[in-house]
mmCIF file of N, CA and C in Angstrom:
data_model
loop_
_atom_site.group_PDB
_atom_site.id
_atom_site.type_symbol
_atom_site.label_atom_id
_atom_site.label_comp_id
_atom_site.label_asym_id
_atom_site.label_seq_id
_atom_site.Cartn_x
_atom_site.Cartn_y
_atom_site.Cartn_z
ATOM 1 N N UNK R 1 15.224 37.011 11.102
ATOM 2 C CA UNK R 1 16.396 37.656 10.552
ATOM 3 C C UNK R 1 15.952 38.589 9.435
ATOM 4 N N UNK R 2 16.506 39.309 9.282
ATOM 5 C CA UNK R 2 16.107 40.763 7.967
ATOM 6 C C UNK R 2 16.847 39.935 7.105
ATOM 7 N N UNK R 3 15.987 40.277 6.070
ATOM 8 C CA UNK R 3 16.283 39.369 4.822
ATOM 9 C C UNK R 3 17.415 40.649 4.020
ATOM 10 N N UNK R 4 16.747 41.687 4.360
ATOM 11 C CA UNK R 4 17.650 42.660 3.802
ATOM 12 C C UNK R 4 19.281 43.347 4.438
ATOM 13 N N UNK R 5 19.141 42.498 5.490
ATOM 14 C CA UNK R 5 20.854 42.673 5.420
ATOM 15 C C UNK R 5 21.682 41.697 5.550
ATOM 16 N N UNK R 6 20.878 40.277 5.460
ATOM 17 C CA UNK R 6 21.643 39.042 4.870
ATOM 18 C C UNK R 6 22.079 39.219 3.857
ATOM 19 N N UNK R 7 21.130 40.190 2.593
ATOM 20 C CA UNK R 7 21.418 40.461 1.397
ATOM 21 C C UNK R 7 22.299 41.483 0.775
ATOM 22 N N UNK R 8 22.375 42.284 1.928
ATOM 23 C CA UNK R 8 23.445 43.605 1.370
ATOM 24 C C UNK R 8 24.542 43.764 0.117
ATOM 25 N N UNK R 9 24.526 44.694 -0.529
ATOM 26 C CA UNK R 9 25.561 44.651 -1.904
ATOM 27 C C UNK R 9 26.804 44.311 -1.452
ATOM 28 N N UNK R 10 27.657 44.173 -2.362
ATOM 29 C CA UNK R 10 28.879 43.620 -1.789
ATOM 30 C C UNK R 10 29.747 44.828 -1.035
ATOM 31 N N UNK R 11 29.763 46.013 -2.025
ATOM 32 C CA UNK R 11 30.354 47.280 -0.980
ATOM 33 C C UNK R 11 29.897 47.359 0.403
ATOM 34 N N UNK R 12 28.800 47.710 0.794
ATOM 35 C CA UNK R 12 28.504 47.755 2.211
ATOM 36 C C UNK R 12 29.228 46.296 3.169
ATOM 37 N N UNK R 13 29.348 45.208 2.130
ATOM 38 C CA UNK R 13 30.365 44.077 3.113
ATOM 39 C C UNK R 13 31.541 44.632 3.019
ATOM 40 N N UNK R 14 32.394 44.979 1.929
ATOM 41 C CA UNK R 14 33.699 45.332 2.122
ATOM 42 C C UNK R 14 33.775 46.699 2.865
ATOM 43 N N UNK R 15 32.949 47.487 2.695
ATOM 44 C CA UNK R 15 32.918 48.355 4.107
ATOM 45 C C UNK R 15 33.210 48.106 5.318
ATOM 46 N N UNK R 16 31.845 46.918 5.539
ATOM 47 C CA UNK R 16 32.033 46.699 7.448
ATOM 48 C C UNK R 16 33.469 45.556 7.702
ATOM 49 N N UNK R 17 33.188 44.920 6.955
ATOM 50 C CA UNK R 17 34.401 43.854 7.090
ATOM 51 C C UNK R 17 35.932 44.575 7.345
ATOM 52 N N UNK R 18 36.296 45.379 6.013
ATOM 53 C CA UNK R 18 37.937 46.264 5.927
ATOM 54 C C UNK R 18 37.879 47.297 7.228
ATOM 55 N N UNK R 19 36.729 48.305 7.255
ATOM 56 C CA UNK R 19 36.124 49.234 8.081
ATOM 57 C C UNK R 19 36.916 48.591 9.547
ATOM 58 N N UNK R 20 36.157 47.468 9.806
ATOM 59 C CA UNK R 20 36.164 47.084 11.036
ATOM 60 C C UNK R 20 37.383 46.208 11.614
ATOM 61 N N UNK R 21 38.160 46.184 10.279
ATOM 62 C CA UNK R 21 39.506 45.793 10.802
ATOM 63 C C UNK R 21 40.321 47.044 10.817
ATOM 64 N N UNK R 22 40.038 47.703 10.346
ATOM 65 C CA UNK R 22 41.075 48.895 10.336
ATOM 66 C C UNK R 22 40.278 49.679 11.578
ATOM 67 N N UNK R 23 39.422 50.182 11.912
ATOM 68 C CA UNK R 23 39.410 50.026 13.448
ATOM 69 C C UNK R 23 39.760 48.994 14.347
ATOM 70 N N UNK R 24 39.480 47.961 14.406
ATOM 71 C CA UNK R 24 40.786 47.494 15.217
ATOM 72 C C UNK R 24 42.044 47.448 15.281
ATOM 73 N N UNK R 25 42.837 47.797 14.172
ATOM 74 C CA UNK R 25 44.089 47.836 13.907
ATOM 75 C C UNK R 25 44.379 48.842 14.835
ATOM 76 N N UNK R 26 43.703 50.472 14.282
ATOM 77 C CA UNK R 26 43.399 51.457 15.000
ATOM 78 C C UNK R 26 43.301 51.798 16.662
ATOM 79 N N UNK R 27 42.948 50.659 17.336
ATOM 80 C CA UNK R 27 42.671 50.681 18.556
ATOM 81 C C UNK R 27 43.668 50.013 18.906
ATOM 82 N N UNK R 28 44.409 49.090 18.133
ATOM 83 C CA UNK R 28 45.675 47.976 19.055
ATOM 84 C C UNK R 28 46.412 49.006 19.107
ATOM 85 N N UNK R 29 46.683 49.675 17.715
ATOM 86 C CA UNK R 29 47.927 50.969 17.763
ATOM 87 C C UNK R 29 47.830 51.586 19.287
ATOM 88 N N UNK R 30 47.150 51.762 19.010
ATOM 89 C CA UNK R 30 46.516 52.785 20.040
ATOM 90 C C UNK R 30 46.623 52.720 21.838
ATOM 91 N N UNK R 31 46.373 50.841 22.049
ATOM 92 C CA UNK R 31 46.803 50.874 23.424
ATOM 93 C C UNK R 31 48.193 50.207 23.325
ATOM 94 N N UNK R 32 49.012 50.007 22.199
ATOM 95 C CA UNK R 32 50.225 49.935 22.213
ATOM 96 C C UNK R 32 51.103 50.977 22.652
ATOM 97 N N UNK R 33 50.818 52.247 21.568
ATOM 98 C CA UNK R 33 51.409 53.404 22.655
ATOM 99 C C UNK R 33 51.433 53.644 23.734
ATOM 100 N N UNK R 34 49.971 53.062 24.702
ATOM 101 C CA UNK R 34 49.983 53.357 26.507
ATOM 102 C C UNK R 34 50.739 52.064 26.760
ATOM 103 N N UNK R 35 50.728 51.009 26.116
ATOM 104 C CA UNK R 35 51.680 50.226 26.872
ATOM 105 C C UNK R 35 53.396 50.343 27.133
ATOM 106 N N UNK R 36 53.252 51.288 25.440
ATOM 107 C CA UNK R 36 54.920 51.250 25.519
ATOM 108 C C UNK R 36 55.581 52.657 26.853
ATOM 109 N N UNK R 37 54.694 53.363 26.764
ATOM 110 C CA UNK R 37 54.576 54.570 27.940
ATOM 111 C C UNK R 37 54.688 53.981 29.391
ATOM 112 N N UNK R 38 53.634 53.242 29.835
ATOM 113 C CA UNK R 38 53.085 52.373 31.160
ATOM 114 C C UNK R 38 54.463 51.949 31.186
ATOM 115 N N UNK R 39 55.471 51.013 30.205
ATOM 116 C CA UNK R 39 57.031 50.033 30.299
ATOM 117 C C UNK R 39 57.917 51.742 30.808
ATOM 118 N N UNK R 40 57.910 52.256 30.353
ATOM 119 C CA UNK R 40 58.763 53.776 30.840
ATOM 120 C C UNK R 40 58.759 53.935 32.189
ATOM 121 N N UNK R 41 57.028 53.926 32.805
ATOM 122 C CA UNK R 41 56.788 54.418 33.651
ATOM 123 C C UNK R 41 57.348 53.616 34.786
ATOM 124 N N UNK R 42 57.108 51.766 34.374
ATOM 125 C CA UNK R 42 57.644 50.957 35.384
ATOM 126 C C UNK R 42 59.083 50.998 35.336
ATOM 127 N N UNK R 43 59.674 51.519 34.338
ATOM 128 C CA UNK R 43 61.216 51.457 34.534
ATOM 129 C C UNK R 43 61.779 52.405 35.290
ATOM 130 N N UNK R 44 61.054 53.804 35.082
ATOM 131 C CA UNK R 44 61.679 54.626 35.939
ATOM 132 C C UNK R 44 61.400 54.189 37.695
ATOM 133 N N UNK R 45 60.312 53.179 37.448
ATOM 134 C CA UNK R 45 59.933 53.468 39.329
ATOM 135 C C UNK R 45 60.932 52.057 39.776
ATOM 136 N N UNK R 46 61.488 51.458 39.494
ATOM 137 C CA UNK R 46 63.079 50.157 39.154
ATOM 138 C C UNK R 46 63.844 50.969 39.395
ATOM 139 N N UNK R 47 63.814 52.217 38.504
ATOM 140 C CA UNK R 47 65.618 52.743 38.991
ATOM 141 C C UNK R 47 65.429 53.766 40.038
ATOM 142 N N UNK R 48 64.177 54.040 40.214
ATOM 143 C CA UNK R 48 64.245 55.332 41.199
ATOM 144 C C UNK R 48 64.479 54.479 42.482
ATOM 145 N N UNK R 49 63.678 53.336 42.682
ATOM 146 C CA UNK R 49 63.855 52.093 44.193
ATOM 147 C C UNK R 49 63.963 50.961 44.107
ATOM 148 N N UNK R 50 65.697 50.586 43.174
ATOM 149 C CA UNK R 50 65.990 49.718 43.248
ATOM 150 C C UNK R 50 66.497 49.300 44.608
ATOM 151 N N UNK R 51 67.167 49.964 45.196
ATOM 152 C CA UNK R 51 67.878 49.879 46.355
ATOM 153 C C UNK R 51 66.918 49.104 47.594
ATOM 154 N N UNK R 52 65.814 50.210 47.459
ATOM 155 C CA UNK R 52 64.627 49.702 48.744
ATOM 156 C C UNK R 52 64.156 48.102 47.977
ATOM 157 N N UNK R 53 63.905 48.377 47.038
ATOM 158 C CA UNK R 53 63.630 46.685 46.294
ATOM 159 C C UNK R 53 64.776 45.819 46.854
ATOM 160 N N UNK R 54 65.700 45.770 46.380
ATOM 161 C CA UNK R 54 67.160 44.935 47.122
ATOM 162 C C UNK R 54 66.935 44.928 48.615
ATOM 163 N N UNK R 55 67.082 45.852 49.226
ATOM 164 C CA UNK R 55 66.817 45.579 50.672
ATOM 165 C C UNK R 55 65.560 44.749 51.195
ATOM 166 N N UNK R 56 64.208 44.875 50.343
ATOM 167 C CA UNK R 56 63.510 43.855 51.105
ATOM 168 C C UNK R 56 64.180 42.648 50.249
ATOM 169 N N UNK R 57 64.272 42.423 49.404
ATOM 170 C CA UNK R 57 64.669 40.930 49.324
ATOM 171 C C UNK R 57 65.944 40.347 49.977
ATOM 172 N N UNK R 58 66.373 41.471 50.553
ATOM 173 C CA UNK R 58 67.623 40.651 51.922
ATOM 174 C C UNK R 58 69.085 40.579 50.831
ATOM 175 N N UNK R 59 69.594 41.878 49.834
ATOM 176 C CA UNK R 59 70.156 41.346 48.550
ATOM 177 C C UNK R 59 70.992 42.776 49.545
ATOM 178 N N UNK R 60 72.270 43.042 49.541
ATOM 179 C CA UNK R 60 73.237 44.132 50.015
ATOM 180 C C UNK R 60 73.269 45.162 48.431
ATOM 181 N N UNK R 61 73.509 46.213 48.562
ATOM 182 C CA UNK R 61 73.209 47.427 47.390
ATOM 183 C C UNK R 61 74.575 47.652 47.523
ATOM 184 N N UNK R 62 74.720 47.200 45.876
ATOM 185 C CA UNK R 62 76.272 47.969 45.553
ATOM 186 C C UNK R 62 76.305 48.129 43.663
ATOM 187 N N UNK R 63 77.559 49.202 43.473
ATOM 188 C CA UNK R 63 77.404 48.911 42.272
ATOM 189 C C UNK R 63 78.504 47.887 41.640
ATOM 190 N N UNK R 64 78.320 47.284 41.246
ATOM 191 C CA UNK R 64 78.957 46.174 40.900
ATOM 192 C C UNK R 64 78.158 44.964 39.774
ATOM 193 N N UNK R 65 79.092 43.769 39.507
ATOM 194 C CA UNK R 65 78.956 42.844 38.326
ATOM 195 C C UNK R 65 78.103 42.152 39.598
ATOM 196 N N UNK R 66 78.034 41.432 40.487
ATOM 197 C CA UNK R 66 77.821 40.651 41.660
ATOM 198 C C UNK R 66 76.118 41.457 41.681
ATOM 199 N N UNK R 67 75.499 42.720 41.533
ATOM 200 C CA UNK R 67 74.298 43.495 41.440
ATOM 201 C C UNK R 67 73.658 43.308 40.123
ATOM 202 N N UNK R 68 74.644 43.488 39.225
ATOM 203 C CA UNK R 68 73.911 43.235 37.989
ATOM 204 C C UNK R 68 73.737 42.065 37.565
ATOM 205 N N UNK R 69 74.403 41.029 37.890
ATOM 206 C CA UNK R 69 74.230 39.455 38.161
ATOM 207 C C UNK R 69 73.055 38.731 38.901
ATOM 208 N N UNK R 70 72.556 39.450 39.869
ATOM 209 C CA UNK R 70 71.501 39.230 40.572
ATOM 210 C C UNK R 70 70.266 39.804 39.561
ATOM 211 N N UNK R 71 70.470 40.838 39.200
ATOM 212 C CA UNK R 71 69.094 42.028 38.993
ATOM 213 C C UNK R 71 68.519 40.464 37.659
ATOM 214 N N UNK R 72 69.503 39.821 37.189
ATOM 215 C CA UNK R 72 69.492 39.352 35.715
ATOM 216 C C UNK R 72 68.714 38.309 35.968
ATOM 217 N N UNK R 73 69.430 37.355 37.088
ATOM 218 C CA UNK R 73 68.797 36.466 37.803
ATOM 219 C C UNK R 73 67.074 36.310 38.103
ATOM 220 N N UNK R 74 67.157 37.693 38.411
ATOM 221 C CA UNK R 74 65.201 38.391 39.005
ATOM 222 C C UNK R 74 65.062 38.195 37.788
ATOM 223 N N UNK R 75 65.151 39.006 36.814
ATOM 224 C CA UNK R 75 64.905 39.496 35.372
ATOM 225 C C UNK R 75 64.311 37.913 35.063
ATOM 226 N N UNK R 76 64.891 37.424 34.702
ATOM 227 C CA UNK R 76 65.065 35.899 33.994
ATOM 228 C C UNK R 76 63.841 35.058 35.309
ATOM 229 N N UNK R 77 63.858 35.281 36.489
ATOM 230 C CA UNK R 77 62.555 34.687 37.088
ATOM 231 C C UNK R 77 61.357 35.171 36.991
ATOM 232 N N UNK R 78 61.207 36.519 36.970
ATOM 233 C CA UNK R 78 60.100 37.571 36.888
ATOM 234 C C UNK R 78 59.523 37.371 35.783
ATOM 235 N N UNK R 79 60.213 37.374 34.100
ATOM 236 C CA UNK R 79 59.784 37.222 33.081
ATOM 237 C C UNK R 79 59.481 36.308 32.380
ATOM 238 N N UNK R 80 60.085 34.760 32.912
ATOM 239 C CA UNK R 80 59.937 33.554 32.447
ATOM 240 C C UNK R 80 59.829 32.749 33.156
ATOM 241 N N UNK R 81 59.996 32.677 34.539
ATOM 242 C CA UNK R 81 59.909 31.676 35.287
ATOM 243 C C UNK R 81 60.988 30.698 35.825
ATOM 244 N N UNK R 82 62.364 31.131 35.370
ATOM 245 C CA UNK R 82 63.389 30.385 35.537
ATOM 246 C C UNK R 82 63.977 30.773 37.331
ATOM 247 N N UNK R 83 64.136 29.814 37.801
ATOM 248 C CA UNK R 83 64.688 29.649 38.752
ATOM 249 C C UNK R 83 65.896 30.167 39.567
ATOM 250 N N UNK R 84 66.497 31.001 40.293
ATOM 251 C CA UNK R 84 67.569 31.706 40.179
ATOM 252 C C UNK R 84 68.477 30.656 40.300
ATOM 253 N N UNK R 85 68.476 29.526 41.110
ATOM 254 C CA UNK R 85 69.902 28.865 41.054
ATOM 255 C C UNK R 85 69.566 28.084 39.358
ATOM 256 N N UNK R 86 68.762 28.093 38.560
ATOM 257 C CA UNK R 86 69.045 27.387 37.196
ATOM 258 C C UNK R 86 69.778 28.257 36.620
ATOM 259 N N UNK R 87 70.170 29.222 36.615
ATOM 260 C CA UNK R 87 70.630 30.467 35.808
ATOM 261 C C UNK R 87 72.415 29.863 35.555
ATOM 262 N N UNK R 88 73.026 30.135 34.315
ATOM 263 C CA UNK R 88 74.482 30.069 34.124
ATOM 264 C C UNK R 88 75.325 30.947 35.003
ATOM 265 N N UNK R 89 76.153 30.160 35.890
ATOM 266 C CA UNK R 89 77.242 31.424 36.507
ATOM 267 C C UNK R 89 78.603 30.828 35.999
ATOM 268 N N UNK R 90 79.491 31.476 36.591
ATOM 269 C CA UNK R 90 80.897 31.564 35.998
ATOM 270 C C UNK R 90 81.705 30.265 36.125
ATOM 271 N N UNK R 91 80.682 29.395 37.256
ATOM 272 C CA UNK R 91 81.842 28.461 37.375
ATOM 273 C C UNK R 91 80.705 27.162 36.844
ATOM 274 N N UNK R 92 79.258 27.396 36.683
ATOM 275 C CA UNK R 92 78.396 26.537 36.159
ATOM 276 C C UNK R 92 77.533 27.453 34.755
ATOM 277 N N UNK R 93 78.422 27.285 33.558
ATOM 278 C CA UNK R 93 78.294 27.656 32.054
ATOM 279 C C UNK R 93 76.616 26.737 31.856
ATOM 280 N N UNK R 94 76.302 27.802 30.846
ATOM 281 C CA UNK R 94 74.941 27.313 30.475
ATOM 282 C C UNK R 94 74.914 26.517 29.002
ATOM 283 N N UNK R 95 74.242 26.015 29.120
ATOM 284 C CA UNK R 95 74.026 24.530 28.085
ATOM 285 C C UNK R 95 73.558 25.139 26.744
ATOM 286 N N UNK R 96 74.241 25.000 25.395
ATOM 287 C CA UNK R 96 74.034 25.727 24.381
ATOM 288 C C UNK R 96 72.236 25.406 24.072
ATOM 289 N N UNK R 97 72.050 26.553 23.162
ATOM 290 C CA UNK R 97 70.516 26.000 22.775
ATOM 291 C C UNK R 97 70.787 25.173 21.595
ATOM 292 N N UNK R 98 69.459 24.367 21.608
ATOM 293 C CA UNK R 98 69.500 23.529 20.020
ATOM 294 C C UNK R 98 68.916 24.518 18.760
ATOM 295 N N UNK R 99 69.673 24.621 17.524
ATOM 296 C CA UNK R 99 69.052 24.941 16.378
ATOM 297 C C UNK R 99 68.134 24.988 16.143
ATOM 298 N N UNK R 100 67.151 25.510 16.187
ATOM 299 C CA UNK R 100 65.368 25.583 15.597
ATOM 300 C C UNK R 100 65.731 24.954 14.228
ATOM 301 N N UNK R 101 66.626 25.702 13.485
ATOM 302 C CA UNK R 101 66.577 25.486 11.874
ATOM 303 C C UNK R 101 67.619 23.965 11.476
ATOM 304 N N UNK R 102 67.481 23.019 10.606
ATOM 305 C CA UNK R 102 68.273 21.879 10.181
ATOM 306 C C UNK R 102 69.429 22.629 10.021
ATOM 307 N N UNK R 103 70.585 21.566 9.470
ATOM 308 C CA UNK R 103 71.837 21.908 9.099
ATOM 309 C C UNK R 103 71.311 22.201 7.837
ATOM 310 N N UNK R 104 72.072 23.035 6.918
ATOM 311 C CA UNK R 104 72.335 23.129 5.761
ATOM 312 C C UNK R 104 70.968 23.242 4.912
ATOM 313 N N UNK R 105 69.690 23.684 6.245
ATOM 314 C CA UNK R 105 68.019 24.220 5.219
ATOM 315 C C UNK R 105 68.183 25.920 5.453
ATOM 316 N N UNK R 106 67.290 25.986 3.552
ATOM 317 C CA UNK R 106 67.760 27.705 3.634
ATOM 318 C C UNK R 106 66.817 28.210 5.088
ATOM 319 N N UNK R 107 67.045 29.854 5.257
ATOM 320 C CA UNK R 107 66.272 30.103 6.009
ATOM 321 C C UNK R 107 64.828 30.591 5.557
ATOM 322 N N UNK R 108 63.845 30.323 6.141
ATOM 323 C CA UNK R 108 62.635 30.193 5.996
ATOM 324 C C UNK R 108 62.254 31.366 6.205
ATOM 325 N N UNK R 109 60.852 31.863 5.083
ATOM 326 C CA UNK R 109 60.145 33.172 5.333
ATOM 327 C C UNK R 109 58.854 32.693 6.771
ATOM 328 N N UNK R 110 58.891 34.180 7.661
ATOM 329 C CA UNK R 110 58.605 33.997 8.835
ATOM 330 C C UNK R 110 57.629 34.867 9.291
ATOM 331 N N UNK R 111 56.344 34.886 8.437
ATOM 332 C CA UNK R 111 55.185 36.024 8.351
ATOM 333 C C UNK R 111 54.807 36.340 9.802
ATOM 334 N N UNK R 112 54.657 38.048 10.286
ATOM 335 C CA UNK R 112 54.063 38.258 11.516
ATOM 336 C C UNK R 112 52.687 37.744 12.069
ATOM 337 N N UNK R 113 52.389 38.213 12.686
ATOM 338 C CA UNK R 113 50.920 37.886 12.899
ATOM 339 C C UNK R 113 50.500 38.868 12.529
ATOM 340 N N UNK R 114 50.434 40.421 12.203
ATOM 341 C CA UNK R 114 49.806 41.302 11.446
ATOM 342 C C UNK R 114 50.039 41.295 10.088
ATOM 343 N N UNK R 115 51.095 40.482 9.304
ATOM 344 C CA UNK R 115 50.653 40.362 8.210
ATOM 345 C C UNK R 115 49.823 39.139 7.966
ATOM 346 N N UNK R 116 49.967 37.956 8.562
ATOM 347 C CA UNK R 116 48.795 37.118 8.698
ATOM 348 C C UNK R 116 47.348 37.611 8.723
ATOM 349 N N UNK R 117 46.989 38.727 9.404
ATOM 350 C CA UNK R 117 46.073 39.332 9.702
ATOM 351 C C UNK R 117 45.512 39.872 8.477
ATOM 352 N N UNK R 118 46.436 40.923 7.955
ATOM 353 C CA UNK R 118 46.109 41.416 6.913
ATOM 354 C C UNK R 118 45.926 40.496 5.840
ATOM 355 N N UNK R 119 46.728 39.864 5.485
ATOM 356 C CA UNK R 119 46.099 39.079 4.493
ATOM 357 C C UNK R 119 45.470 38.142 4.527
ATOM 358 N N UNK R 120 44.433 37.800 5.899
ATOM 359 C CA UNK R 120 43.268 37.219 6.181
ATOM 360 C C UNK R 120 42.226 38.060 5.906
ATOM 361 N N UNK R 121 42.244 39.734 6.384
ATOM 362 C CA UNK R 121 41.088 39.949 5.798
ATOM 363 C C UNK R 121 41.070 40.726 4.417
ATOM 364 N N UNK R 122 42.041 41.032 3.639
ATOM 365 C CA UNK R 122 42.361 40.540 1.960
ATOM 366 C C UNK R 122 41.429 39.822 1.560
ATOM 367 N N UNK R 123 41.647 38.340 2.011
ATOM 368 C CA UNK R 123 41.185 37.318 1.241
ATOM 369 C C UNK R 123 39.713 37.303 1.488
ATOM 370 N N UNK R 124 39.926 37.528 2.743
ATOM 371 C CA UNK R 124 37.907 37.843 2.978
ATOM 372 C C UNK R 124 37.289 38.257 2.286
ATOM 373 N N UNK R 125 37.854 39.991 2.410
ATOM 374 C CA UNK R 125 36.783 40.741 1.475
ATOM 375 C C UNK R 125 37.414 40.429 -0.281
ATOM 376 N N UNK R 126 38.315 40.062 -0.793
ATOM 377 C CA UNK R 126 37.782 39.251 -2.123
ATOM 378 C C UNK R 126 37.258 38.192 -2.264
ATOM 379 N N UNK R 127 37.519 37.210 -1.417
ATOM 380 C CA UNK R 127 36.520 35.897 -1.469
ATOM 381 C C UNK R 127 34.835 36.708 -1.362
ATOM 382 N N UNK R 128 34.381 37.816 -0.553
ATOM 383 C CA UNK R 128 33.223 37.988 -0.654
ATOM 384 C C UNK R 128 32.705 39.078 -1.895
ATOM 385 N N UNK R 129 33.664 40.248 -1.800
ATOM 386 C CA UNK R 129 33.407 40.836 -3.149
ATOM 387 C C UNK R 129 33.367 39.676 -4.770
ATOM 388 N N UNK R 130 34.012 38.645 -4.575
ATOM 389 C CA UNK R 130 33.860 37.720 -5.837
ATOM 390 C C UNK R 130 32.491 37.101 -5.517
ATOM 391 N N UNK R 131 31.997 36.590 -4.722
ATOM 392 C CA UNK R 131 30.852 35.937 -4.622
ATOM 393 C C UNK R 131 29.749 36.456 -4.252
ATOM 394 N N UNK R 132 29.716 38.013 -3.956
ATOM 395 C CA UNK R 132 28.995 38.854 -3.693
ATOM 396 C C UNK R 132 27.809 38.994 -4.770
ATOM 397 N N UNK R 133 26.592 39.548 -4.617
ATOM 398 C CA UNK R 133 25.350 38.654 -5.623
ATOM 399 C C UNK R 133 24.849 40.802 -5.548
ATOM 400 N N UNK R 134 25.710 41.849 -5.204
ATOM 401 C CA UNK R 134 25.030 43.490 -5.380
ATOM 402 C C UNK R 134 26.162 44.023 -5.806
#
């Protein structure tokens, strides 16, 4: 191992360390925009052949509540896994959810995961700029 870049001053750590999160930050941005583009792209190709979609699944094309009732149905299997006959209909109501939060507890602060992030590598590079020996 190089003794000399076990040893590096503390700037050149808060360099690569901050550096190299802010390029990654940089790069998530980054294929976030093609993802949010790519969601456009699949939506338009949904509404351009919904119809031919409905027809192979054996579903009759109309516009109506009875179409958008179905599409919701897919929606809710496609994205989570739920079952189409588990789904709430009009004459079988769906079962309230339970409270995440107690009765009568305030509501709780609810940090992202990018501010988690960030102030993981905060603490880094001062935990190492403080103990840093250049």
């Amino acid at each position: 191992m190089n003794s000399q870049a076990a040893h590096a001053p503390t700037p050149v750590f808060l360099l690569c360390l901050w550096g190299g999160g802010l390029a990654a930050w940089a790069c998530y941005r980054g294929a976030l925009l093609r993802a949010v583009v790519y969601g456009q792209h699949l939506r338009v190709a949904f509404d351009l052949y919904r119809g031919h979609l409905l027809e192979a699944v054996g579903r009759p094309v109309g516009d109506g509540e009875d179409e958008r009732a179905h599409w919701e149905r897919l929606c809710l299997f496609w994205h989570r896994g739920i079952l189409p006959h588990h789904v709430a209909t009009a004459d079988r109501p769906a079962r309230p959810a339970p409270d995440p939060t107690p009765a009568g507890a305030p509501p709780g602060f609810s940090p992202s995961i990018s501010h988690l992030t960030a102030a993981a590598f905060a603490a880094a590079g001062l935990a190492g700029a403080l103990t840093g020996g250049g």
